mmCIF file of C-alpha atoms and ligand atoms in Angstrom:
data_model
loop_
_atom_site.group_PDB
_atom_site.id
_atom_site.type_symbol
_atom_site.label_atom_id
_atom_site.label_comp_id
_atom_site.label_asym_id
_atom_site.label_seq_id
_atom_site.Cartn_x
_atom_site.Cartn_y
_atom_site.Cartn_z
ATOM 1 C CA MET Q 1 16.516 4.396 -15.337
ATOM 2 C CA ARG Q 2 15.815 2.126 -12.370
ATOM 3 C CA ILE Q 3 12.927 3.253 -10.216
ATOM 4 C CA THR Q 4 12.008 1.563 -6.949
ATOM 5 C CA ALA Q 5 8.655 2.375 -5.342
ATOM 6 C CA LEU Q 6 7.077 1.313 -2.052
ATOM 7 C CA ALA Q 7 3.353 0.732 -2.451
ATOM 8 C CA GLY Q 8 0.107 -0.135 -0.720
ATOM 9 C CA GLY Q 9 -3.080 -0.854 -2.663
ATOM 10 C CA ILE Q 10 -5.294 1.704 -4.358
ATOM 11 C CA GLY Q 11 -3.220 4.872 -3.938
ATOM 12 C CA GLY Q 12 -0.008 3.065 -4.781
ATOM 13 C CA SER Q 13 -1.291 1.246 -7.848
ATOM 14 C CA ARG Q 14 -3.047 4.268 -9.366
ATOM 15 C CA PHE Q 15 0.175 6.205 -9.035
ATOM 16 C CA LEU Q 16 2.223 3.353 -10.509
ATOM 17 C CA ARG Q 17 -0.035 3.222 -13.549
ATOM 18 C CA GLY Q 18 0.749 6.902 -14.103
ATOM 19 C CA LEU Q 19 4.449 6.251 -13.527
ATOM 20 C CA LEU Q 20 4.544 3.582 -16.250
ATOM 21 C CA ARG Q 21 2.924 6.038 -18.648
ATOM 22 C CA ALA Q 22 5.306 8.839 -17.661
ATOM 23 C CA ALA Q 23 8.450 6.670 -17.818
ATOM 24 C CA PRO Q 24 7.694 3.827 -20.240
ATOM 25 C CA ASP Q 25 11.368 2.842 -20.572
ATOM 26 C CA ALA Q 26 12.121 2.744 -16.859
ATOM 27 C CA GLU Q 27 12.814 -0.505 -15.032
ATOM 28 C CA VAL Q 28 10.355 -0.304 -12.157
ATOM 29 C CA THR Q 29 10.517 -2.437 -9.010
ATOM 30 C CA VAL Q 30 7.586 -2.240 -6.623
ATOM 31 C CA ILE Q 31 7.973 -3.288 -2.994
ATOM 32 C CA GLY Q 32 4.451 -4.142 -1.894
ATOM 33 C CA ASN Q 33 2.880 -4.088 1.552
ATOM 34 C CA THR Q 34 1.910 -7.522 2.866
ATOM 35 C CA ALA Q 35 0.905 -6.544 6.404
ATOM 36 C CA ASP Q 36 -2.752 -6.346 5.240
ATOM 37 C CA ASP Q 37 -2.617 -10.027 4.288
ATOM 38 C CA ILE Q 38 -5.250 -12.211 5.890
ATOM 39 C CA VAL Q 39 -6.227 -15.875 5.859
ATOM 40 C CA LEU Q 40 -9.921 -16.313 5.001
ATOM 41 C CA HIS Q 41 -11.613 -19.676 4.514
ATOM 42 C CA GLY Q 42 -8.123 -21.151 4.660
ATOM 43 C CA LEU Q 43 -6.935 -18.997 1.764
ATOM 44 C CA HIS Q 44 -4.018 -16.571 1.841
ATOM 45 C CA VAL Q 45 -5.270 -13.196 0.616
ATOM 46 C CA SER Q 46 -2.748 -10.446 -0.248
ATOM 47 C CA PRO Q 47 -4.955 -7.426 -0.944
ATOM 48 C CA ASP Q 48 -2.242 -4.865 -1.696
ATOM 49 C CA LEU Q 49 -0.129 -7.110 -3.942
ATOM 50 C CA ASP Q 50 -3.264 -8.080 -5.860
ATOM 51 C CA THR Q 51 -4.444 -4.498 -6.260
ATOM 52 C CA VAL Q 52 -1.088 -3.594 -7.823
ATOM 53 C CA MET Q 53 -1.078 -6.735 -9.988
ATOM 54 C CA TYR Q 54 -4.667 -6.323 -11.205
ATOM 55 C CA THR Q 55 -4.416 -2.546 -11.737
ATOM 56 C CA LEU Q 56 -1.205 -2.691 -13.759
ATOM 57 C CA GLY Q 57 -2.258 -5.910 -15.494
ATOM 58 C CA GLY Q 58 -5.623 -4.564 -16.664
ATOM 59 C CA GLY Q 59 -7.775 -6.808 -14.445
ATOM 60 C CA ILE Q 60 -8.929 -4.325 -11.811
ATOM 61 C CA GLU Q 61 -12.548 -3.325 -11.189
ATOM 62 C CA GLU Q 62 -12.125 0.348 -12.062
ATOM 63 C CA SER Q 63 -15.275 1.551 -10.306
ATOM 64 C CA GLN Q 64 -13.974 0.562 -6.874
ATOM 65 C CA GLY Q 65 -10.204 0.433 -7.436
ATOM 66 C CA TRP Q 66 -9.799 -3.095 -6.002
ATOM 67 C CA GLY Q 67 -10.976 -6.584 -6.894
ATOM 68 C CA ARG Q 68 -11.409 -8.141 -10.327
ATOM 69 C CA SER Q 69 -13.376 -6.639 -13.176
ATOM 70 C CA GLY Q 70 -16.426 -8.599 -14.335
ATOM 71 C CA GLU Q 71 -16.619 -10.210 -10.916
ATOM 72 C CA THR Q 72 -19.392 -12.555 -9.712
ATOM 73 C CA PHE Q 73 -20.086 -13.656 -6.139
ATOM 74 C CA ALA Q 74 -21.539 -17.155 -6.277
ATOM 75 C CA VAL Q 75 -19.084 -18.580 -3.739
ATOM 76 C CA ALA Q 76 -19.615 -15.668 -1.319
ATOM 77 C CA GLU Q 77 -23.395 -16.194 -1.553
ATOM 78 C CA GLU Q 78 -23.038 -19.902 -0.854
ATOM 79 C CA LEU Q 79 -20.741 -19.218 2.124
ATOM 80 C CA ALA Q 80 -23.243 -16.679 3.465
ATOM 81 C CA ALA Q 81 -26.022 -19.267 3.142
ATOM 82 C CA TYR Q 82 -23.964 -21.484 5.458
ATOM 83 C CA GLY Q 83 -23.506 -18.543 7.831
ATOM 84 C CA ALA Q 84 -19.754 -18.780 7.346
ATOM 85 C CA GLU Q 85 -17.511 -16.028 8.676
ATOM 86 C CA ALA Q 86 -16.141 -13.567 7.694
ATOM 87 C CA GLN Q 87 -18.938 -12.152 5.590
ATOM 88 C CA TRP Q 88 -17.693 -8.580 5.957
ATOM 89 C CA PHE Q 89 -14.767 -9.401 3.657
ATOM 90 C CA THR Q 90 -16.237 -10.263 0.276
ATOM 91 C CA LEU Q 91 -14.206 -12.448 -2.053
ATOM 92 C CA GLY Q 92 -15.337 -12.589 -5.649
ATOM 93 C CA ASP Q 93 -15.258 -15.773 -7.686
ATOM 94 C CA ARG Q 94 -12.534 -14.600 -10.087
ATOM 95 C CA ASP Q 95 -10.469 -13.194 -7.254
ATOM 96 C CA LEU Q 96 -10.762 -16.535 -5.436
ATOM 97 C CA ALA Q 97 -8.790 -18.238 -8.189
ATOM 98 C CA THR Q 98 -5.813 -16.028 -7.314
ATOM 99 C CA HIS Q 99 -6.082 -16.891 -3.623
ATOM 100 C CA LEU Q 100 -6.500 -20.593 -4.349
ATOM 101 C CA LEU Q 101 -3.349 -20.668 -6.443
ATOM 102 C CA ARG Q 102 -1.399 -18.539 -3.972
ATOM 103 C CA THR Q 103 -2.389 -20.811 -1.102
ATOM 104 C CA GLN Q 104 -1.642 -23.952 -3.088
ATOM 105 C CA MET Q 105 1.868 -22.722 -3.903
ATOM 106 C CA LEU Q 106 2.536 -21.505 -0.349
ATOM 107 C CA THR Q 107 1.382 -24.869 0.994
ATOM 108 C CA ALA Q 108 3.746 -26.590 -1.428
ATOM 109 C CA GLY Q 109 6.569 -24.600 0.154
ATOM 110 C CA TYR Q 110 7.162 -21.726 -2.233
ATOM 111 C CA PRO Q 111 7.866 -18.357 -0.599
ATOM 112 C CA LEU Q 112 5.387 -15.524 -1.225
ATOM 113 C CA SER Q 113 7.924 -13.773 -3.467
ATOM 114 C CA ALA Q 114 8.034 -16.781 -5.813
ATOM 115 C CA VAL Q 115 4.257 -17.090 -5.731
ATOM 116 C CA THR Q 116 3.861 -13.407 -6.585
ATOM 117 C CA GLU Q 117 6.242 -13.795 -9.512
ATOM 118 C CA ALA Q 118 4.233 -16.776 -10.756
ATOM 119 C CA LEU Q 119 0.935 -14.890 -10.515
ATOM 120 C CA CYS Q 120 2.499 -11.937 -12.335
ATOM 121 C CA ASP Q 121 3.425 -14.264 -15.221
ATOM 122 C CA ARG Q 122 -0.225 -14.085 -16.123
ATOM 123 C CA TRP Q 123 -0.856 -10.394 -15.419
ATOM 124 C CA ARG Q 124 2.362 -8.900 -16.844
ATOM 125 C CA PRO Q 125 2.090 -5.756 -14.710
ATOM 126 C CA GLY Q 126 5.116 -4.136 -16.385
ATOM 127 C CA VAL Q 127 6.928 -3.855 -13.061
ATOM 128 C CA ARG Q 128 8.856 -6.298 -10.907
ATOM 129 C CA LEU Q 129 6.496 -6.797 -7.977
ATOM 130 C CA LEU Q 130 8.156 -7.926 -4.739
ATOM 131 C CA PRO Q 131 6.429 -8.527 -1.422
ATOM 132 C CA MET Q 132 8.199 -6.588 1.335
ATOM 133 C CA THR Q 133 8.927 -9.908 3.067
ATOM 134 C CA ASP Q 134 8.277 -13.631 2.723
ATOM 135 C CA ASP Q 135 7.633 -13.777 6.468
ATOM 136 C CA ARG Q 136 4.321 -13.305 8.190
ATOM 137 C CA VAL Q 137 3.728 -9.727 9.284
ATOM 138 C CA GLU Q 138 0.239 -8.604 10.280
ATOM 139 C CA THR Q 139 -1.033 -5.186 11.197
ATOM 140 C CA HIS Q 140 -3.186 -5.428 14.298
ATOM 141 C CA VAL Q 141 -5.194 -2.588 15.775
ATOM 142 C CA VAL Q 142 -5.728 -2.239 19.510
ATOM 143 C CA VAL Q 143 -9.282 -1.051 20.261
ATOM 144 C CA PRO Q 144 -11.374 -0.769 23.429
ATOM 145 C CA ALA Q 145 -13.015 -4.050 24.407
ATOM 146 C CA GLY Q 146 -16.578 -4.368 25.622
ATOM 147 C CA GLY Q 147 -17.878 -1.188 23.988
ATOM 148 C CA ASP Q 148 -16.425 1.083 26.695
ATOM 149 C CA GLU Q 149 -14.287 3.624 24.828
ATOM 150 C CA ASP Q 150 -12.593 4.982 27.931
ATOM 151 C CA GLY Q 151 -12.273 1.685 29.796
ATOM 152 C CA ALA Q 152 -9.008 -0.091 30.466
ATOM 153 C CA ALA Q 153 -10.125 -3.252 28.687
ATOM 154 C CA GLU Q 154 -8.779 -3.543 25.180
ATOM 155 C CA LYS Q 155 -8.226 -6.085 22.459
ATOM 156 C CA ALA Q 156 -6.167 -6.393 19.306
ATOM 157 C CA ILE Q 157 -7.983 -7.133 16.059
ATOM 158 C CA HIS Q 158 -6.682 -7.774 12.562
ATOM 159 C CA PHE Q 159 -6.293 -4.615 10.511
ATOM 160 C CA GLN Q 160 -8.915 -5.813 8.009
ATOM 161 C CA GLU Q 161 -11.487 -6.235 10.762
ATOM 162 C CA TRP Q 162 -10.907 -2.661 11.926
ATOM 163 C CA TRP Q 163 -10.789 -1.250 8.390
ATOM 164 C CA VAL Q 164 -13.411 -3.259 6.521
ATOM 165 C CA ARG Q 165 -15.819 -4.443 9.209
ATOM 166 C CA LEU Q 166 -15.605 -1.436 11.571
ATOM 167 C CA HIS Q 167 -14.793 1.180 8.883
ATOM 168 C CA ALA Q 168 -12.072 2.486 11.244
ATOM 169 C CA GLU Q 169 -14.869 4.160 13.219
ATOM 170 C CA VAL Q 170 -13.742 2.642 16.518
ATOM 171 C CA PRO Q 171 -10.759 4.739 17.624
ATOM 172 C CA ALA Q 172 -7.486 2.848 17.489
ATOM 173 C CA ARG Q 173 -5.366 3.066 20.629
ATOM 174 C CA ARG Q 174 -2.307 1.576 19.010
ATOM 175 C CA ILE Q 175 -1.283 -0.031 15.758
ATOM 176 C CA VAL Q 176 0.959 -3.061 16.178
ATOM 177 C CA LEU Q 177 2.905 -4.659 13.336
ATOM 178 C CA VAL Q 178 2.950 -8.225 14.580
ATOM 179 C CA GLY Q 179 6.027 -10.106 13.381
ATOM 180 C CA ALA Q 180 7.692 -7.078 11.788
ATOM 181 C CA ASP Q 181 10.661 -7.122 14.156
ATOM 182 C CA ARG Q 182 11.529 -10.695 13.143
ATOM 183 C CA ALA Q 183 10.824 -10.383 9.416
ATOM 184 C CA LYS Q 184 13.494 -10.404 6.739
ATOM 185 C CA PRO Q 185 13.196 -8.374 3.543
ATOM 186 C CA ALA Q 186 12.148 -10.594 0.637
ATOM 187 C CA PRO Q 187 14.855 -11.506 -1.894
ATOM 188 C CA GLY Q 188 15.622 -8.519 -4.100
ATOM 189 C CA VAL Q 189 14.132 -5.866 -1.814
ATOM 190 C CA LEU Q 190 17.337 -4.394 -0.390
ATOM 191 C CA ASP Q 191 19.121 -4.717 -3.749
ATOM 192 C CA ALA Q 192 16.296 -2.849 -5.511
ATOM 193 C CA ILE Q 193 16.641 -0.005 -3.016
ATOM 194 C CA ALA Q 194 20.431 0.121 -3.217
ATOM 195 C CA ALA Q 195 20.548 -0.089 -7.021
ATOM 196 C CA ALA Q 196 17.761 2.428 -7.694
ATOM 197 C CA ASP Q 197 18.330 5.691 -9.555
ATOM 198 C CA VAL Q 198 15.164 7.094 -7.968
ATOM 199 C CA ILE Q 199 13.154 5.909 -4.944
ATOM 200 C CA LEU Q 200 9.499 6.904 -4.817
ATOM 201 C CA LEU Q 201 6.957 6.897 -2.010
ATOM 202 C CA PRO Q 202 3.586 7.006 -3.825
ATOM 203 C CA PRO Q 203 0.507 8.503 -2.157
ATOM 204 C CA SER Q 204 -0.206 5.342 -0.152
ATOM 205 C CA ASN Q 205 -1.431 5.134 3.416
ATOM 206 C CA PRO Q 206 1.618 6.269 5.425
ATOM 207 C CA VAL Q 207 0.752 4.266 8.540
ATOM 208 C CA VAL Q 208 -0.555 0.905 7.354
ATOM 209 C CA SER Q 209 0.904 0.677 3.822
ATOM 210 C CA ILE Q 210 4.269 2.490 3.715
ATOM 211 C CA GLY Q 211 4.776 2.094 7.489
ATOM 212 C CA PRO Q 212 4.927 -1.733 7.519
ATOM 213 C CA ILE Q 213 7.296 -1.843 4.516
ATOM 214 C CA LEU Q 214 9.698 0.501 6.298
ATOM 215 C CA ALA Q 215 9.292 -1.530 9.504
ATOM 216 C CA VAL Q 216 10.826 -4.653 7.982
ATOM 217 C CA PRO Q 217 14.301 -4.639 9.550
ATOM 218 C CA GLY Q 218 16.851 -3.193 7.145
ATOM 219 C CA VAL Q 219 14.418 -1.509 4.768
ATOM 220 C CA ARG Q 220 14.223 1.905 6.404
ATOM 221 C CA ASP Q 221 18.019 2.015 6.766
ATOM 222 C CA ALA Q 222 18.457 0.967 3.141
ATOM 223 C CA VAL Q 223 16.193 3.795 1.959
ATOM 224 C CA ALA Q 224 17.900 6.301 4.261
ATOM 225 C CA SER Q 225 21.380 5.356 3.059
ATOM 226 C CA ALA Q 226 20.536 4.822 -0.632
ATOM 227 C CA ALA Q 227 22.464 6.841 -3.171
ATOM 228 C CA ALA Q 228 19.261 7.653 -5.055
ATOM 229 C CA PRO Q 229 17.069 10.653 -4.287
ATOM 230 C CA VAL Q 230 13.906 9.753 -2.348
ATOM 231 C CA VAL Q 231 10.753 11.599 -3.398
ATOM 232 C CA GLY Q 232 7.293 11.163 -1.896
ATOM 233 C CA LEU Q 233 3.805 12.356 -2.798
ATOM 234 C CA SER Q 234 1.319 13.397 -0.151
ATOM 235 C CA PRO Q 235 -1.661 11.066 0.328
ATOM 236 C CA ILE Q 236 -3.346 13.907 2.219
ATOM 237 C CA ILE Q 237 -4.923 16.809 0.339
ATOM 238 C CA GLY Q 238 -6.348 19.770 2.232
ATOM 239 C CA GLY Q 239 -6.363 17.822 5.490
ATOM 240 C CA SER Q 240 -8.348 14.945 4.016
ATOM 241 C CA PRO Q 241 -7.255 11.458 2.967
ATOM 242 C CA VAL Q 242 -8.927 11.756 -0.476
ATOM 243 C CA ARG Q 243 -10.149 8.135 -0.490
ATOM 244 C CA GLY Q 244 -10.359 5.827 2.493
ATOM 245 C CA MET Q 245 -9.759 6.513 6.167
ATOM 246 C CA ALA Q 246 -6.047 7.232 6.464
ATOM 247 C CA ASP Q 247 -6.911 10.006 8.945
ATOM 248 C CA ALA Q 248 -7.993 7.369 11.498
ATOM 249 C CA ALA Q 249 -4.659 5.573 11.139
ATOM 250 C CA LEU Q 250 -2.648 8.803 11.406
ATOM 251 C CA THR Q 251 -4.596 9.845 14.513
ATOM 252 C CA ALA Q 252 -3.777 6.464 16.076
ATOM 253 C CA ILE Q 253 -0.051 7.211 15.859
ATOM 254 C CA GLY Q 254 -0.434 10.870 16.850
ATOM 255 C CA VAL Q 255 0.335 12.407 13.468
ATOM 256 C CA PRO Q 256 -1.836 15.260 12.164
ATOM 257 C CA THR Q 257 -3.782 14.525 8.963
ATOM 258 C CA THR Q 258 -1.902 17.100 6.922
ATOM 259 C CA ALA Q 259 0.535 17.005 4.014
ATOM 260 C CA ALA Q 260 3.235 18.434 6.313
ATOM 261 C CA GLY Q 261 2.446 15.934 9.072
ATOM 262 C CA VAL Q 262 3.069 12.989 6.752
ATOM 263 C CA ALA Q 263 6.257 14.613 5.413
ATOM 264 C CA GLU Q 264 7.533 14.862 8.962
ATOM 265 C CA LEU Q 265 6.900 11.143 9.480
ATOM 266 C CA PHE Q 266 9.300 10.393 6.599
ATOM 267 C CA ALA Q 267 11.572 13.448 6.968
ATOM 268 C CA ASP Q 268 14.662 11.327 7.714
ATOM 269 C CA LEU Q 269 14.214 9.560 4.365
ATOM 270 C CA LEU Q 270 12.934 12.243 2.021
ATOM 271 C CA ASP Q 271 14.869 14.475 -0.323
ATOM 272 C CA GLY Q 272 11.711 15.764 -1.988
ATOM 273 C CA TRP Q 273 7.994 15.923 -1.155
ATOM 274 C CA LEU Q 274 5.079 16.865 -3.377
ATOM 275 C CA VAL Q 275 1.995 18.440 -1.846
ATOM 276 C CA ASP Q 276 -1.211 19.406 -3.628
ATOM 277 C CA THR Q 277 -1.621 23.011 -4.770
ATOM 278 C CA VAL Q 278 -4.243 23.568 -2.040
ATOM 279 C CA ASP Q 279 -1.510 22.758 0.483
ATOM 280 C CA ALA Q 280 1.019 25.232 -0.931
ATOM 281 C CA ASP Q 281 1.114 26.951 2.460
ATOM 282 C CA ALA Q 282 2.713 23.769 3.893
ATOM 283 C CA VAL Q 283 5.810 24.196 1.678
ATOM 284 C CA PRO Q 284 7.839 26.378 4.088
ATOM 285 C CA ALA Q 285 7.279 23.985 7.027
ATOM 286 C CA VAL Q 286 8.395 20.970 4.980
ATOM 287 C CA GLU Q 287 11.428 22.827 3.629
ATOM 288 C CA GLY Q 288 12.216 23.882 7.202
ATOM 289 C CA ALA Q 289 12.649 20.181 7.948
ATOM 290 C CA GLY Q 290 15.257 19.993 5.183
ATOM 291 C CA VAL Q 291 13.025 18.458 2.495
ATOM 292 C CA ARG Q 292 12.625 20.213 -0.871
ATOM 293 C CA CYS Q 293 8.876 20.684 -1.346
ATOM 294 C CA VAL Q 294 6.830 21.595 -4.423
ATOM 295 C CA ALA Q 295 3.058 22.054 -4.784
ATOM 296 C CA VAL Q 296 1.402 20.439 -7.835
ATOM 297 C CA PRO Q 297 -2.074 18.945 -8.437
ATOM 298 C CA LEU Q 298 -2.208 15.562 -6.690
ATOM 299 C CA TRP Q 299 -5.711 14.273 -7.487
ATOM 300 C CA MET Q 300 -5.450 11.019 -9.447
ATOM 301 C CA THR Q 301 -8.670 11.643 -11.367
ATOM 302 C CA ASP Q 302 -7.427 9.568 -14.327
ATOM 303 C CA VAL Q 303 -4.244 7.984 -15.690
ATOM 304 C CA ASP Q 304 -3.140 11.274 -17.273
ATOM 305 C CA ALA Q 305 -3.380 13.064 -13.938
ATOM 306 C CA ALA Q 306 -1.388 10.270 -12.250
ATOM 307 C CA ALA Q 307 1.202 10.430 -15.056
ATOM 308 C CA ALA Q 308 1.596 14.181 -14.544
ATOM 309 C CA MET Q 309 2.184 13.544 -10.830
ATOM 310 C CA ALA Q 310 4.790 10.902 -11.668
ATOM 311 C CA ARG Q 311 6.539 13.332 -14.026
ATOM 312 C CA ALA Q 312 6.585 15.967 -11.287
ATOM 313 C CA ALA Q 313 8.074 13.416 -8.859
ATOM 314 C CA LEU Q 314 10.795 12.412 -11.348
ATOM 315 C CA ASP Q 315 11.550 16.091 -12.093
ATOM 316 C CA LEU Q 316 11.870 16.773 -8.383
ATOM 317 C CA ALA Q 317 14.207 13.768 -8.052
ATOM 318 C CA GLU Q 318 16.450 15.244 -10.792
ATOM 319 C CA GLU Q 319 16.406 18.612 -9.097
ATOM 320 C CA VAL Q 320 17.439 17.308 -5.678
ATOM 321 C CA ARG Q 321 20.004 14.963 -7.224
ATOM 322 C CA ALA Q 322 21.739 17.955 -8.751
ATOM 323 C CA ARG Q 323 21.967 19.757 -5.426
HETATM 324 P P1 GDP T 401 -4.898 0.783 0.132
HETATM 325 O O1 GDP T 401 -3.878 -0.219 0.574
HETATM 326 O O2 GDP T 401 -5.857 0.224 -0.882
HETATM 327 O O3 GDP T 401 -5.552 1.504 1.258
HETATM 328 O O4 GDP T 401 -4.106 1.851 -0.724
HETATM 329 P P2 GDP T 401 -2.830 2.734 -0.442
HETATM 330 O O5 GDP T 401 -2.313 2.601 0.923
HETATM 331 O O6 GDP T 401 -1.878 2.528 -1.563
HETATM 332 O O7 GDP T 401 -3.430 4.156 -0.664
HETATM 333 C C1 GDP T 401 -4.476 4.659 0.100
HETATM 334 C C2 GDP T 401 -4.269 6.150 0.251
HETATM 335 O O8 GDP T 401 -4.138 6.730 -1.040
HETATM 336 C C3 GDP T 401 -5.438 6.843 0.856
HETATM 337 O O9 GDP T 401 -5.298 6.869 2.244
HETATM 338 C C4 GDP T 401 -5.347 8.244 0.276
HETATM 339 O O10 GDP T 401 -4.757 9.083 1.230
HETATM 340 C C5 GDP T 401 -4.435 8.103 -0.924
HETATM 341 N N1 GDP T 401 -5.069 8.495 -2.156
HETATM 342 C C6 GDP T 401 -6.074 7.865 -2.794
HETATM 343 N N2 GDP T 401 -6.406 8.523 -3.925
HETATM 344 C C7 GDP T 401 -5.589 9.596 -3.990
HETATM 345 C C8 GDP T 401 -5.430 10.682 -4.925
HETATM 346 O O11 GDP T 401 -6.135 10.804 -5.932
HETATM 347 N N3 GDP T 401 -4.454 11.591 -4.647
HETATM 348 C C9 GDP T 401 -3.666 11.510 -3.530
HETATM 349 N N4 GDP T 401 -2.730 12.452 -3.341
HETATM 350 N N5 GDP T 401 -3.788 10.505 -2.634
HETATM 351 C C10 GDP T 401 -4.734 9.572 -2.870
HETATM 352 CA CA1 CA T 402 -3.844 -1.956 1.958
#
């Protein structure tokens, strides 16, 4: 079975780890979000690709769900001693090796997809990990400028500055995917969607993780017209984003922070949608939009729980395929 999944960082990778346990013989292709990528100290950092690579490759710091295990911070301390920016984005020493190599290869002219493949040679994540595009796409967030929340003045900041430095506490007026309209899907992306037996939308941030992948020209259409059933899992449980601040991103695009609200955002793509058991009352609304909806536990407390979610998603895919 060929499974293609679109994924952000933590939510996506935890789900994928469960998927590999639930379907050990499947050929899994992951299309990763690169709109969170940022250049720091001259280095190209791809947070979501690395979270997937480290999580599936056994190198993740489990306690936080991102970064390398056994990390040290000597370089970050030295940079701080110089007063170097941006101190709000901490890069560990082990993690830096990844960014050094990535930058070295990009500078030598390799596309990000080739670089990602090379990095995965070490980590053996058990999936084919593709960046959504080899082109530069950056999520920017438009916030009020000058501390006046109601004022007309505004500025666009990099997503990471809003998310990591400002903890998404400053309300976003708009979210802009800079470069998305001119980006091309990376090699293999459209083929992986067209050739899939099942397409999965893991519980990743719908606005800044899944959203940018679908915004790469051709990707949303490919998913919509794919022969395979498309099944998603709600990243929202009981009106809360579980981990992180996805509610702030949803509010910015005018979507309610509910399991049904996110389903509606993807309704044109979805054949099936899983909501948590506490959101069982959302099932009729989702089914009213023409999407088969089932309530199952969606807390990824451990790999077994994520595997059970993956099994439920694959079961739902079989059910809607038969319809
Ligand atoms: P990021 O790029 O690291 O922010 O990770 P993703 O975009 O892949 O996933 C982040 C989203 O995962 C969060 O906004 C949560 O809504 C969702 N999430 C995290 N943990 C869980 C969980 O245990 N269950 C569910 N259903 N969603 C989760
Ligand atoms: Ca991310």
